[in-house]
Amino acid sequence: FTVSPSPGFVQHPNMYFGNGGAVSMRKTPGQRAILDVMDRLQAEITAKFKTDHAQWEQAKRDETADPQEEPRFNQLVSSNATVEALAVALGGNDSRAILLAVDELDEWLTGMHKYTGGGKGNGDVPMWLSLFDARFNVVMNRASFNRGSRSTPLTIPLFGCGVVGSLQDDVLREIVSEDMARSVGMLPRLLLVRPDHQTVTPLET
């Protein structure tokens, strides 16, 4: 979905959540209160896809049946933080964004720079900035989509992703210093929350 808070400004409500705090500060239960709902929805979508795909395969074997388009598998949640993996998932996702759910956000944040030759440069940061702002009809050319120099472009109807994960205080301080030194503007897009020690009540579907 999109929102328009003012005329001429359209924004996808993708959010990057950092569930911050010290060790044993109940970060995981607060995160699971949200992700358990997403996991149940994903399970329903997966079950329907398996049924629809089995029917599609049966129809292919039935010479009297009209040919139908092969069902696509829609993803709500992913735990793979590589841009390539998310792009492939989004390419067949029927104009839906996706939620990246990781246990530790430091791996996601530091991994943005790992293809930049010794850690210099911004690596995949521009891609993650684009995922935050959710662009339409993106065409990506990367050799990893199709091995070889003549790779087939990947068309993505909606290039958008939300993020949720935990982040320890000492790791956050290191990442803040590094982000400020690079001036890449990723951390200002990260909404940091700190859970208290009260009992967490899971959300209902």
XYZ file of N, CA and C in Angstrom:
615
model
N 0.837 -1.190 0.000
C 0.000 0.000 0.000
C 0.879 1.249 0.000
N 0.326 2.351 -0.464
C 1.044 3.619 -0.429
C 0.242 4.629 0.388
N 0.934 5.617 0.918
C 0.292 6.713 1.638
C 0.750 8.022 1.010
N -0.099 9.032 1.099
C 0.224 10.343 0.540
C -0.069 11.409 1.594
N 0.921 11.719 2.434
C 0.701 12.696 3.504
C 0.516 14.123 3.005
N 0.981 14.405 1.785
C 0.799 15.740 1.209
C 0.710 15.600 -0.301
N 0.096 16.567 -0.987
C -0.059 16.473 -2.438
C 1.291 16.322 -3.141
N 1.359 15.348 -4.039
C 2.579 15.142 -4.808
C 3.617 14.272 -4.126
N 3.378 13.875 -2.864
C 4.343 13.044 -2.136
C 3.703 11.702 -1.824
N 4.248 10.643 -2.409
C 3.728 9.291 -2.213
C 4.817 8.446 -1.580
N 4.467 7.735 -0.536
C 5.453 6.951 0.203
C 4.885 5.579 0.532
N 5.689 4.540 0.283
C 5.340 3.211 0.781
C 5.697 3.140 2.257
N 4.826 2.594 3.084
C 5.099 2.560 4.521
C 6.054 1.438 4.922
N 7.165 1.288 4.177
C 8.208 0.367 4.601
C 8.954 0.984 5.777
N 9.334 0.176 6.749
C 10.064 0.683 7.902
C 11.203 -0.261 8.239
N 12.294 0.328 8.707
C 13.436 -0.435 9.182
C 13.472 -0.316 10.702
N 13.146 -1.411 11.387
C 13.077 -1.409 12.847
C 14.330 -2.036 13.448
N 14.951 -1.344 14.405
C 16.048 -1.900 15.172
C 15.613 -2.105 16.613
N 15.541 -3.350 17.021
C 15.097 -3.694 18.368
C 16.322 -3.700 19.274
N 16.645 -2.534 19.856
C 17.912 -2.359 20.546
C 17.855 -2.642 22.034
N 19.035 -2.850 22.616
C 19.119 -3.080 24.050
C 20.295 -3.956 24.415
N 20.524 -4.098 25.698
C 21.615 -4.935 26.181
C 21.236 -6.410 26.090
N 22.211 -7.274 26.385
C 21.961 -8.714 26.385
C 20.917 -9.062 27.449
N 20.032 -10.005 27.132
C 18.975 -10.472 28.055
C 17.997 -9.362 28.420
N 17.721 -8.463 27.478
C 16.784 -7.373 27.722
C 15.426 -7.651 27.076
N 15.146 -8.925 26.811
C 13.863 -9.353 26.258
C 13.585 -8.763 24.869
N 14.627 -8.678 24.054
C 14.428 -8.185 22.692
C 13.679 -9.209 21.840
N 14.043 -10.473 21.984
C 13.450 -11.513 21.138
C 11.953 -11.684 21.359
N 11.428 -11.734 22.599
C 9.969 -11.889 22.764
C 9.179 -10.763 22.116
N 9.664 -9.535 22.214
C 8.966 -8.427 21.580
C 8.945 -8.558 20.076
N 10.046 -9.045 19.522
C 10.133 -9.242 18.076
C 9.219 -10.384 17.627
N 9.176 -11.463 18.409
C 8.357 -12.602 18.033
C 6.867 -12.268 18.074
N 6.469 -11.307 18.893
C 5.054 -10.922 18.952
C 4.555 -10.475 17.587
N 5.435 -9.873 16.805
C 5.081 -9.444 15.446
C 5.306 -10.576 14.450
N 6.482 -11.219 14.540
C 6.855 -12.198 13.524
C 6.010 -13.458 13.574
N 5.491 -13.823 14.743
C 4.631 -15.004 14.817
C 3.393 -14.830 13.945
N 2.852 -13.613 13.916
C 1.696 -13.333 13.054
C 2.090 -13.476 11.589
N 3.257 -12.912 11.216
C 3.726 -13.000 9.834
C 3.973 -14.454 9.434
N 4.537 -15.233 10.357
C 4.818 -16.644 10.060
C 3.530 -17.421 9.812
N 2.469 -17.122 10.585
C 1.188 -17.812 10.377
C 0.587 -17.438 9.020
N 0.671 -16.164 8.663
C 0.163 -15.742 7.357
C 0.963 -16.385 6.230
N 2.288 -16.450 6.401
C 3.125 -17.075 5.379
C 2.798 -18.555 5.235
N 2.511 -19.224 6.341
C 2.158 -20.642 6.286
C 0.867 -20.849 5.494
N -0.112 -19.962 5.676
C -1.366 -20.059 4.926
C -1.122 -19.866 3.427
N -0.289 -18.868 3.094
C 0.019 -18.595 1.679
C 0.765 -19.780 1.066
N 1.708 -20.355 1.826
C 2.484 -21.489 1.328
C 1.593 -22.700 1.081
N 0.679 -22.964 2.004
C -0.228 -24.108 1.841
C -1.108 -23.937 0.605
N -1.626 -22.721 0.392
C -2.469 -22.466 -0.787
C -1.656 -22.615 -2.070
N -0.410 -22.141 -2.044
C 0.437 -22.260 -3.232
C 0.665 -23.728 -3.587
N 0.923 -24.557 -2.587
C 1.168 -25.978 -2.852
C -0.064 -26.631 -3.481
N -1.245 -26.273 -2.972
C -2.479 -26.821 -3.535
C -2.682 -26.356 -4.973
N -2.524 -25.040 -5.196
C -2.718 -24.484 -6.537
C -1.699 -25.049 -7.525
N -0.462 -25.227 -7.076
C 0.575 -25.727 -7.988
C 0.335 -27.197 -8.334
N -0.145 -27.965 -7.362
C -0.462 -29.367 -7.638
C -1.592 -29.465 -8.659
N -2.597 -28.587 -8.534
C -3.693 -28.575 -9.499
C -3.207 -28.141 -10.880
N -2.271 -27.186 -10.903
C -1.717 -26.725 -12.175
C -0.937 -27.841 -12.862
N -0.157 -28.606 -12.096
C 0.597 -29.712 -12.669
C -0.339 -30.794 -13.202
N -1.440 -31.048 -12.470
C -2.415 -32.032 -12.939
C -3.065 -31.564 -14.226
N -3.370 -30.254 -14.308
C -3.987 -29.709 -15.518
C -3.042 -29.814 -16.710
N -1.744 -29.682 -16.481
C -0.776 -29.821 -17.568
C -0.769 -31.241 -18.119
N -0.953 -32.204 -17.219
C -0.971 -33.603 -17.660
C -2.282 -33.976 -18.348
N -3.336 -33.188 -18.105
C -4.644 -33.443 -18.697
C -4.717 -32.724 -20.041
N -4.696 -33.456 -21.107
C -4.658 -32.846 -22.438
C -5.920 -32.066 -22.762
N -7.026 -32.345 -22.064
C -8.275 -31.652 -22.366
C -8.410 -30.343 -21.599
N -7.534 -30.077 -20.629
C -7.633 -28.864 -19.816
C -7.007 -27.682 -20.548
N -7.577 -26.493 -20.344
C -6.998 -25.280 -20.914
C -5.713 -24.933 -20.171
N -4.661 -24.534 -20.910
C -3.405 -24.174 -20.246
C -3.571 -22.942 -19.361
N -3.076 -23.024 -18.156
C -3.161 -21.923 -17.204
C -1.750 -21.439 -16.866
N -1.670 -20.204 -16.412
C -0.370 -19.663 -15.993
C 0.071 -20.357 -14.701
N 1.356 -20.670 -14.621
C 1.880 -21.358 -13.441
C 1.751 -20.465 -12.211
N 1.204 -20.993 -11.113
C 1.059 -20.184 -9.889
C 2.417 -19.707 -9.387
N 2.426 -18.507 -8.828
C 3.648 -17.941 -8.262
C 3.618 -18.029 -6.747
N 4.799 -18.226 -6.197
C 4.916 -18.300 -4.745
C 5.176 -16.903 -4.190
N 4.259 -16.406 -3.353
C 4.400 -15.081 -2.754
C 5.049 -15.179 -1.380
N 6.020 -14.309 -1.130
C 6.720 -14.287 0.136
C 6.350 -13.043 0.924
N 6.016 -13.235 2.190
C 5.824 -12.104 3.099
C 7.100 -11.813 3.873
N 7.820 -12.869 4.239
C 8.978 -12.749 5.116
C 10.167 -13.468 4.500
N 11.357 -12.913 4.704
C 12.597 -13.555 4.283
C 13.635 -13.369 5.376
N 14.543 -14.323 5.494
C 15.650 -14.192 6.434
C 16.978 -14.054 5.705
N 16.928 -14.000 4.373
C 18.140 -13.868 3.563
C 18.377 -12.407 3.247
N 19.481 -11.848 3.748
C 19.698 -10.408 3.665
C 20.420 -9.966 2.396
N 20.732 -10.886 1.467
C 21.414 -10.462 0.254
C 20.423 -9.802 -0.695
N 20.872 -8.751 -1.362
C 20.009 -8.038 -2.299
C 19.582 -8.959 -3.427
N 20.497 -9.833 -3.877
C 20.168 -10.747 -4.969
C 18.999 -11.651 -4.605
N 19.047 -12.240 -3.403
C 17.986 -13.157 -2.989
C 16.652 -12.434 -2.861
N 16.665 -11.236 -2.279
C 15.431 -10.476 -2.134
C 14.879 -10.044 -3.487
N 15.777 -9.655 -4.403
C 15.332 -9.214 -5.722
C 14.641 -10.352 -6.467
N 15.192 -11.552 -6.386
C 14.574 -12.701 -7.043
C 13.204 -12.982 -6.435
N 13.098 -12.913 -5.101
C 11.808 -13.137 -4.443
C 10.796 -12.073 -4.844
N 11.224 -10.814 -4.900
C 10.322 -9.725 -5.263
C 9.916 -9.795 -6.728
N 10.778 -10.379 -7.565
C 10.471 -10.469 -8.989
C 9.231 -11.296 -9.275
N 8.917 -12.256 -8.407
C 7.715 -13.065 -8.604
C 6.684 -12.855 -7.527
N 6.668 -11.673 -6.922
C 5.859 -11.453 -5.731
C 4.575 -10.672 -5.974
N 4.148 -10.549 -7.240
C 2.863 -9.905 -7.562
C 2.724 -8.527 -6.921
N 3.735 -7.704 -7.102
C 3.712 -6.299 -6.631
C 3.523 -6.185 -5.128
N 4.096 -7.114 -4.380
C 4.090 -7.024 -2.926
C 5.500 -6.778 -2.428
N 5.594 -5.990 -1.376
C 6.879 -5.817 -0.711
C 7.144 -7.039 0.171
N 8.276 -7.047 0.843
C 8.674 -8.180 1.647
C 9.255 -7.669 2.957
N 9.227 -8.501 3.998
C 9.813 -8.138 5.283
C 11.052 -8.990 5.524
N 12.193 -8.326 5.704
C 13.415 -9.022 6.082
C 13.460 -9.109 7.604
N 13.442 -10.324 8.132
C 13.456 -10.543 9.580
C 14.731 -11.293 9.941
N 15.624 -10.620 10.648
C 16.894 -11.228 11.038
C 17.056 -11.131 12.550
N 17.764 -12.095 13.125
C 17.983 -12.073 14.569
C 18.908 -10.923 14.966
N 19.987 -10.722 14.212
C 20.970 -9.694 14.537
C 21.133 -8.735 13.372
N 20.822 -7.468 13.587
C 20.897 -6.472 12.520
C 22.322 -6.098 12.147
N 23.297 -6.351 13.043
C 24.670 -5.945 12.717
C 25.177 -6.680 11.484
N 24.757 -7.945 11.297
C 25.167 -8.696 10.102
C 24.594 -8.055 8.846
N 23.345 -7.593 8.927
C 22.715 -6.919 7.788
C 23.409 -5.599 7.476
N 23.681 -4.792 8.492
C 24.273 -3.475 8.286
C 25.704 -3.571 7.778
N 26.509 -4.423 8.388
C 27.897 -4.551 7.952
C 28.002 -5.256 6.607
N 27.033 -6.145 6.306
C 27.064 -6.862 5.037
C 26.842 -5.972 3.829
N 26.319 -4.761 4.025
C 26.101 -3.844 2.906
C 27.397 -3.421 2.247
N 28.523 -3.547 2.958
C 29.795 -3.040 2.462
C 30.763 -4.146 2.052
N 30.319 -5.407 2.044
C 31.286 -6.489 1.888
C 31.747 -6.715 0.450
N 31.084 -6.074 -0.543
C 31.514 -6.245 -1.933
C 32.215 -4.984 -2.452
N 32.901 -4.281 -1.572
C 33.439 -2.980 -1.979
C 34.951 -2.923 -1.935
N 35.620 -4.063 -1.983
C 37.070 -4.046 -2.044
C 37.708 -3.579 -0.766
N 37.839 -4.458 0.203
C 38.470 -4.071 1.457
C 37.578 -3.276 2.372
N 36.295 -3.261 2.103
C 35.387 -2.571 3.003
C 35.213 -1.094 2.719
N 35.812 -0.581 1.641
C 35.678 0.835 1.311
C 34.533 1.016 0.325
N 33.803 2.097 0.493
C 32.668 2.355 -0.375
C 31.362 1.976 0.289
N 30.285 2.159 -0.446
C 28.959 1.976 0.130
C 28.288 0.674 -0.289
N 28.894 -0.114 -1.195
C 28.380 -1.439 -1.508
C 26.913 -1.445 -1.890
N 26.105 -2.205 -1.130
C 24.678 -2.362 -1.422
C 23.810 -1.298 -0.763
N 24.409 -0.300 -0.136
C 23.619 0.743 0.527
C 22.636 1.413 -0.436
N 23.049 1.806 -1.662
C 22.066 2.420 -2.568
C 20.865 1.523 -2.840
N 21.107 0.209 -2.903
C 19.995 -0.716 -3.122
C 19.036 -0.709 -1.936
N 19.589 -0.683 -0.717
C 18.737 -0.687 0.469
C 18.001 0.637 0.636
N 18.591 1.725 0.184
C 17.869 3.000 0.192
C 16.692 2.950 -0.789
N 16.901 2.289 -1.930
C 15.816 2.133 -2.901
C 14.728 1.214 -2.362
N 15.125 0.133 -1.668
C 14.143 -0.766 -1.077
C 13.299 -0.058 -0.031
N 13.909 0.864 0.703
C 13.187 1.629 1.718
C 12.132 2.521 1.068
N 12.465 3.132 -0.071
C 11.551 4.062 -0.741
C 10.628 3.374 -1.742
N 10.810 2.072 -1.959
C 9.906 1.240 -2.767
C 9.654 1.805 -4.160
N 10.509 1.455 -5.097
C 10.363 1.890 -6.484
C 9.565 0.861 -7.282
N 8.861 1.348 -8.322
C 8.050 0.479 -9.176
C 8.820 0.086 -10.434
N 8.536 -1.131 -10.930
C 9.027 -1.614 -12.221
C 10.536 -1.410 -12.381
N 11.281 -1.970 -11.455
C 12.736 -1.885 -11.471
C 13.296 -3.015 -12.330
N 14.267 -2.688 -13.161
C 14.968 -3.689 -13.970
C 16.408 -3.746 -13.481
N 16.817 -4.924 -13.006
C 18.148 -5.071 -12.431
C 18.994 -5.981 -13.303
N 20.256 -5.582 -13.497
C 21.237 -6.389 -14.212
C 22.362 -6.745 -13.266
N 22.394 -7.992 -12.849
C 23.503 -8.494 -12.039
C 23.845 -9.887 -12.526
N 25.146 -10.162 -12.645
C 25.586 -11.446 -13.179
C 25.099 -12.607 -12.325
N 24.866 -12.345 -11.031
C 24.474 -13.425 -10.134
C 23.062 -13.935 -10.415
N 22.237 -13.146 -11.132
C 20.900 -13.620 -11.480
C 20.970 -14.733 -12.531
N 21.934 -14.614 -13.404
C 22.105 -15.609 -14.466
C 23.581 -15.655 -14.793
N 24.262 -16.685 -14.353
C 25.708 -16.740 -14.454
C 26.174 -16.523 -15.888
N 27.249 -15.751 -16.023
C 27.796 -15.460 -17.332
C 27.692 -13.989 -17.648
N 28.409 -13.567 -18.686
C 28.456 -12.146 -19.034
C 27.157 -11.662 -19.645
N 26.347 -12.571 -20.219
C 25.086 -12.178 -20.847
C 23.928 -12.517 -19.910
N 23.912 -11.885 -18.768
C 22.870 -12.179 -17.791
C 21.537 -11.577 -18.229
N 20.459 -12.274 -17.923
C 19.115 -11.808 -18.255
C 18.650 -10.812 -17.204
N 18.189 -9.628 -17.604
C 17.701 -8.662 -16.614
C 16.525 -9.217 -15.828
N 16.432 -8.806 -14.593
C 15.334 -9.218 -13.720
C 14.381 -8.050 -13.541
N 13.118 -8.249 -13.916
C 12.103 -7.204 -13.783
C 11.344 -7.399 -12.473
N 11.271 -6.335 -11.670
C 10.638 -6.398 -10.353
C 9.500 -5.388 -10.312
N 8.232 -5.841 -10.194
C 7.095 -4.903 -10.187
C 7.168 -3.896 -9.044
N 7.551 -4.351 -7.847
C 7.648 -3.457 -6.685
C 8.917 -3.801 -5.916
N 9.868 -2.887 -5.926
C 11.149 -3.081 -5.268
C 11.083 -2.416 -3.895
N 10.545 -3.163 -2.913
C 10.349 -2.598 -1.587
C 10.541 -3.645 -0.509
N 11.079 -3.212 0.632
C 11.359 -4.165 1.702
C 11.361 -3.451 3.044
N 10.744 -4.071 4.038
C 10.863 -3.621 5.414
C 11.878 -4.499 6.133
N 12.365 -4.034 7.277
C 13.396 -4.770 8.018
C 13.065 -4.739 9.506
N 13.283 -5.866 10.182
C 13.157 -5.911 11.635
C 14.223 -6.855 12.168
N 14.845 -6.465 13.265
C 15.873 -7.307 13.870
C 16.402 -6.675 15.142
N 17.213 -7.433 15.873
C 17.754 -6.977 17.150
C 19.152 -6.387 16.977
N 19.514 -5.517 17.912
C 20.802 -4.836 17.839
C 21.275 -4.530 19.253
N 22.422 -5.068 19.628
C 22.955 -4.831 20.957
C 23.595 -3.448 21.041
N 23.592 -2.871 22.234
C 24.036 -1.494 22.420
C 25.472 -1.264 21.967
N 26.391 -2.174 22.325
C 27.790 -1.957 21.966
C 27.993 -2.048 20.454
N 27.259 -2.960 19.803
C 27.347 -3.069 18.344
C 26.768 -1.826 17.689
N 25.682 -1.299 18.246
C 25.059 -0.095 17.701
C 26.029 1.074 17.719
N 26.771 1.238 18.821
C 27.720 2.346 18.894
C 28.775 2.245 17.800
N 29.265 1.035 17.531
C 30.264 0.859 16.483
C 29.684 1.195 15.109
N 28.459 0.731 14.865
C 27.842 0.956 13.558
C 27.515 2.434 13.358
N 27.089 3.118 14.421
C 26.801 4.550 14.316
C 28.050 5.311 13.904
N 29.172 5.014 14.530
C 30.427 5.694 14.195
C 30.811 5.437 12.751
N 30.667 4.190 12.312
C 31.026 3.842 10.940
C 30.095 4.505 9.942
N 28.795 4.530 10.243
C 27.831 5.132 9.334
C 28.056 6.633 9.207
N 28.376 7.280 10.317
C 28.638 8.717 10.267
C 29.902 9.009 9.466
N 30.910 8.125 9.589
C 32.144 8.324 8.834
C 31.903 8.164 7.338
N 31.010 7.241 6.967
C 30.720 7.019 5.555
C 29.719 8.037 5.012
N 28.910 8.612 5.892
C 27.867 9.571 5.501
C 26.927 8.973 4.460
N 26.467 7.751 4.717
C 25.614 7.084 3.740
C 24.132 7.278 4.034
N 23.777 7.720 5.239
C 22.386 8.010 5.540
C 21.501 6.805 5.753
N 22.078 5.658 6.113
C 21.245 4.493 6.357
C 20.626 4.516 7.752
N 21.424 4.846 8.767
C 20.914 4.813 10.137
C 19.763 5.778 10.396
N 19.717 6.972 9.771
C 18.541 7.821 9.986
C 17.226 7.176 9.567
N 17.296 6.140 8.739
C 16.086 5.432 8.316
C 15.747 4.274 9.245
N 16.575 4.050 10.246
C 16.369 2.935 11.169
C 15.668 3.424 12.429
N 14.460 2.914 12.668
C 13.692 3.291 13.848
C 14.100 2.369 14.999
N 14.785 2.927 15.981
C 15.273 2.135 17.108
C 14.244 2.110 18.227
N 13.982 0.933 18.749
C 13.072 0.771 19.879
C 13.788 -0.021 20.960
N 13.426 0.238 22.207
C 14.026 -0.476 23.329
C 12.914 -1.053 24.187
N 12.811 -2.374 24.239
C 11.737 -2.992 25.016
C 11.976 -2.845 26.513
N 10.893 -2.795 27.277
C 11.033 -2.779 28.732
C 10.955 -4.211 29.253
N 10.856 -4.363 30.546
C 10.858 -5.693 31.130
C 9.458 -6.200 31.446
N 8.429 -5.568 30.891
C 7.075 -6.018 31.129
C 6.749 -7.233 30.268
N 5.743 -7.976 30.645
C 5.336 -9.147 29.888
C 4.829 -8.725 28.512
N 5.271 -9.429 27.490
C 4.872 -9.128 26.117
C 3.692 -10.004 25.731
N 2.613 -9.378 25.265
C 1.431 -10.110 24.824
C 1.456 -10.230 23.308
N 1.473 -11.455 22.748
C 1.500 -11.619 21.294
C 0.284 -10.985 20.632
N 0.476 -10.466 19.416
C -0.615 -9.870 18.658
C -1.526 -10.955 18.116
N -2.790 -10.612 17.913
C -3.728 -11.521 17.275
C -3.717 -11.286 15.767
N -4.045 -12.307 14.983
C -4.071 -12.156 13.536
C -5.225 -11.266 13.131
